[in-house]
XYZ file of N, CA and C in Angstrom:
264
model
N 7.810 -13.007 12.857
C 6.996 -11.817 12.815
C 7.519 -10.910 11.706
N 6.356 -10.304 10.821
C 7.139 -9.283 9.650
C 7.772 -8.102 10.248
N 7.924 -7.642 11.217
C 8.438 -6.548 11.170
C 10.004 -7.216 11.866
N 10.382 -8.292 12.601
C 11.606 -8.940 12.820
C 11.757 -9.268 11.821
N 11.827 -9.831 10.541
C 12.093 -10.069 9.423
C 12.049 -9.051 8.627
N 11.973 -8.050 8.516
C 12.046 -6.586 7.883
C 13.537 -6.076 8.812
N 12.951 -5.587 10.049
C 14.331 -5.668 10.573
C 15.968 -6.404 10.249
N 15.706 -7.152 10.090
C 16.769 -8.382 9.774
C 17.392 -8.142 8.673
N 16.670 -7.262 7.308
C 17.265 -7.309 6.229
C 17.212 -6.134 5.658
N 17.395 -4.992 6.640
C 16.809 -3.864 6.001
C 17.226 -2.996 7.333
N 18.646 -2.358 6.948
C 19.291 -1.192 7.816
C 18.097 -0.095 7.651
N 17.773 0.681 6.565
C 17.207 2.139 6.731
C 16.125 1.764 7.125
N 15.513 0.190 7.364
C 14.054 -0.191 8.141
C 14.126 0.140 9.591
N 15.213 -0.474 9.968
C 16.117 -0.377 11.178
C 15.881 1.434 11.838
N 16.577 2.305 11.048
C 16.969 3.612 11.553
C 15.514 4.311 11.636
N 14.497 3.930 10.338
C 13.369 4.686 10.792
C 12.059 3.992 11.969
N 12.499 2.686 11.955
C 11.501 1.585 13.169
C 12.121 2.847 14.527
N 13.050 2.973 14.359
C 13.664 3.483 15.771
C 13.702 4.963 16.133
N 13.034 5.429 15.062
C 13.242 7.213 15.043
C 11.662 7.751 15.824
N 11.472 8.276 16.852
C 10.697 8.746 17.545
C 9.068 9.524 16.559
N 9.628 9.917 15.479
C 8.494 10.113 14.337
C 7.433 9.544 14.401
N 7.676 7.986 14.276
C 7.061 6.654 14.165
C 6.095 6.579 15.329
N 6.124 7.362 17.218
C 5.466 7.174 18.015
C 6.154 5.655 18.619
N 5.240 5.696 19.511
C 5.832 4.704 20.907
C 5.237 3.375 20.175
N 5.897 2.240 20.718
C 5.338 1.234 20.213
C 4.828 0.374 21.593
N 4.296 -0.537 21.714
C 3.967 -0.812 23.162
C 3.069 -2.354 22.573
N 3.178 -3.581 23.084
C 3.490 -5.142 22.942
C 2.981 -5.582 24.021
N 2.679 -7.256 23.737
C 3.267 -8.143 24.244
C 1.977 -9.544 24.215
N 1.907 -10.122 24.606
C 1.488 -11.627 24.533
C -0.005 -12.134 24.926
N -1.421 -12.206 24.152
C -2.307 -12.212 25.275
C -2.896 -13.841 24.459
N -3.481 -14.308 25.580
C -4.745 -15.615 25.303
C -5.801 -15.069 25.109
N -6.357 -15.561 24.062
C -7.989 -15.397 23.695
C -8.612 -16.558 23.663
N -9.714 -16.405 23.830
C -10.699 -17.262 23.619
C -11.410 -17.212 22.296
N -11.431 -17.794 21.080
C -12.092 -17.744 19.941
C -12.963 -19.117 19.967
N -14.197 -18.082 19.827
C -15.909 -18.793 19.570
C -15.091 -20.510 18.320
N -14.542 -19.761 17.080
C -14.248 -21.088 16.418
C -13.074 -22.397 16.633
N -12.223 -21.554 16.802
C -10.768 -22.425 17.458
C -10.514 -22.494 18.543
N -11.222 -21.806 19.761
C -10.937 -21.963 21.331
C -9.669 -20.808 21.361
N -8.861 -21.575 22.407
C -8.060 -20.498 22.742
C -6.386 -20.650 22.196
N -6.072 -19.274 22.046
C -4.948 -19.280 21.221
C -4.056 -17.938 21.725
N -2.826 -18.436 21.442
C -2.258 -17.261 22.147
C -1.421 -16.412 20.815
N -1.605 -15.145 21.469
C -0.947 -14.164 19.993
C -0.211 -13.293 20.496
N 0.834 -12.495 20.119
C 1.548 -11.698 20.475
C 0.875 -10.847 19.529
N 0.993 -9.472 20.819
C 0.159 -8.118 19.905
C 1.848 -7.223 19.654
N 1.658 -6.006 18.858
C 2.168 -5.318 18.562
C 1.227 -4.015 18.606
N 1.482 -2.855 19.165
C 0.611 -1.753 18.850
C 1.721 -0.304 18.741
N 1.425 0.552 17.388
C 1.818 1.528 17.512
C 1.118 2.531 17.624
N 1.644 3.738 18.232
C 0.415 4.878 18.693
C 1.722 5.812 17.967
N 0.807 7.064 17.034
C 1.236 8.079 16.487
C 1.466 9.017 17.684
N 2.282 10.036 17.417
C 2.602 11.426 19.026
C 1.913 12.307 18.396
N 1.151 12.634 19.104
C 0.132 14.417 19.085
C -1.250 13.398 18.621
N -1.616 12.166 18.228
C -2.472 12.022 17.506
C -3.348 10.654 18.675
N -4.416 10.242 18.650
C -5.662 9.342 18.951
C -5.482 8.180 17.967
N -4.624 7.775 17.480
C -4.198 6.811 16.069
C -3.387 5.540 16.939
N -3.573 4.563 16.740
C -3.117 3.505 17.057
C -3.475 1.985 15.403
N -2.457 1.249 15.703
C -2.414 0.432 14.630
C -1.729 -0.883 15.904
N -2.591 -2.133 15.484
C -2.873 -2.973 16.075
C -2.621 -4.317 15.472
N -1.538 -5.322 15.381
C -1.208 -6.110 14.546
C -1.433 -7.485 15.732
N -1.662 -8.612 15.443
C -1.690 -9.715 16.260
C -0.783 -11.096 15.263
N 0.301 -11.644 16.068
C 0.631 -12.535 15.148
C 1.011 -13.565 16.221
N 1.074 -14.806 15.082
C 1.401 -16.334 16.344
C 2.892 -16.673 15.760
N 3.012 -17.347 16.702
C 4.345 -17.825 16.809
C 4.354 -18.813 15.104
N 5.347 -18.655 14.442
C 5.415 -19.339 13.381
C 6.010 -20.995 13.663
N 5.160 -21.983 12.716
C 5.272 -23.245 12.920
C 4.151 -23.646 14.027
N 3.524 -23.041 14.885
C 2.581 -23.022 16.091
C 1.501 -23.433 15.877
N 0.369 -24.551 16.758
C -0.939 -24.781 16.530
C -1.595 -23.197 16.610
N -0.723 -22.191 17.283
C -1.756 -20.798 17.277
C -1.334 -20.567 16.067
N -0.788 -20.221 15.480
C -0.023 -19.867 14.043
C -1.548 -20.631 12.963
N -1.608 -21.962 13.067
C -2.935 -22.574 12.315
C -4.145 -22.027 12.894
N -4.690 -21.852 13.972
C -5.522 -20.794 14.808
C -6.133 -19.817 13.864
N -4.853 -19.241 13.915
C -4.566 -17.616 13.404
C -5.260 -17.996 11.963
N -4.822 -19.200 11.322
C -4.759 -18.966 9.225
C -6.467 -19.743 9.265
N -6.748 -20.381 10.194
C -8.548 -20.661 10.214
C -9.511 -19.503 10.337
N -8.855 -18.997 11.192
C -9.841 -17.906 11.516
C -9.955 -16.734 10.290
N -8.585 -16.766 9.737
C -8.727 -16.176 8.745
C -9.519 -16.241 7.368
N -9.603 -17.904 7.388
C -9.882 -17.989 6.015
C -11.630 -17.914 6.125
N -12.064 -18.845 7.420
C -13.007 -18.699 7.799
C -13.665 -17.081 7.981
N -13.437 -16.034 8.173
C -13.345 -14.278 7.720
C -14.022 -14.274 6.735
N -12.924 -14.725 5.613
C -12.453 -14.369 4.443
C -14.032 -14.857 3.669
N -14.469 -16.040 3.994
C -15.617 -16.938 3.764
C -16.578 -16.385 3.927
N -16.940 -15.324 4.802
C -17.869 -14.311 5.518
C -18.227 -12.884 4.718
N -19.580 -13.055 4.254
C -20.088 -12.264 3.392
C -20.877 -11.207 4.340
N -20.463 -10.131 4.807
C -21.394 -8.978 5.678
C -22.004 -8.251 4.407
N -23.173 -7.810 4.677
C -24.293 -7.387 3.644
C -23.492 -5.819 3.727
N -23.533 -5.025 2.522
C -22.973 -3.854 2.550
C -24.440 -2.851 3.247
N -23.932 -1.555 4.010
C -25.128 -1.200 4.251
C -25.011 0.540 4.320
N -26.003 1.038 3.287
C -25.746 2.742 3.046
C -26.324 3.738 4.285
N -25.247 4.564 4.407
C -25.758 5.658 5.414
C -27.069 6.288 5.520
């Protein structure tokens, strides 16, 4: 996961991941069901800002993992996906 690997090599990553500024962080592991790949399991990460309605929402698979390939299909398959732009 990038932020354990940020951690790992990076003290002042370390002191500010952990400084209350940053807001609560709050995790952990769910199964989905995806329409293209079926089901796959991801570990979430979510941080929520303090005083604020702001949350940031990261999903990652276990590295080396059939969810890990899951994860890089669905992506590319996205990526492949042309949504028509559309004006206010």
């Amino acid at each position: 996961m990038l932020i354990d690997e940020v951690m790992s090599n990076s003290e002042e990553f370390r002191e500010l991941w952990s400084t209350p500024a940053l807001g609560s962080r709050l995790g952990g592991h769910k199964r989905l069901r995806h329409p293209l790949v079926g089901e796959i399991g991801l570990d979430n990460d979510v941080l929520k800002l303090p005083d604020h309605d702001v949350r940031i929402v990261t999903y990652t698979a276990e590295p080396g993992s059939s969810d890990e390939q899951k994860l890089e299909y669905v992506r590319i398959a996205a990526a492949r996906t042309t949504l028509p732009l559309t004006s206010g």
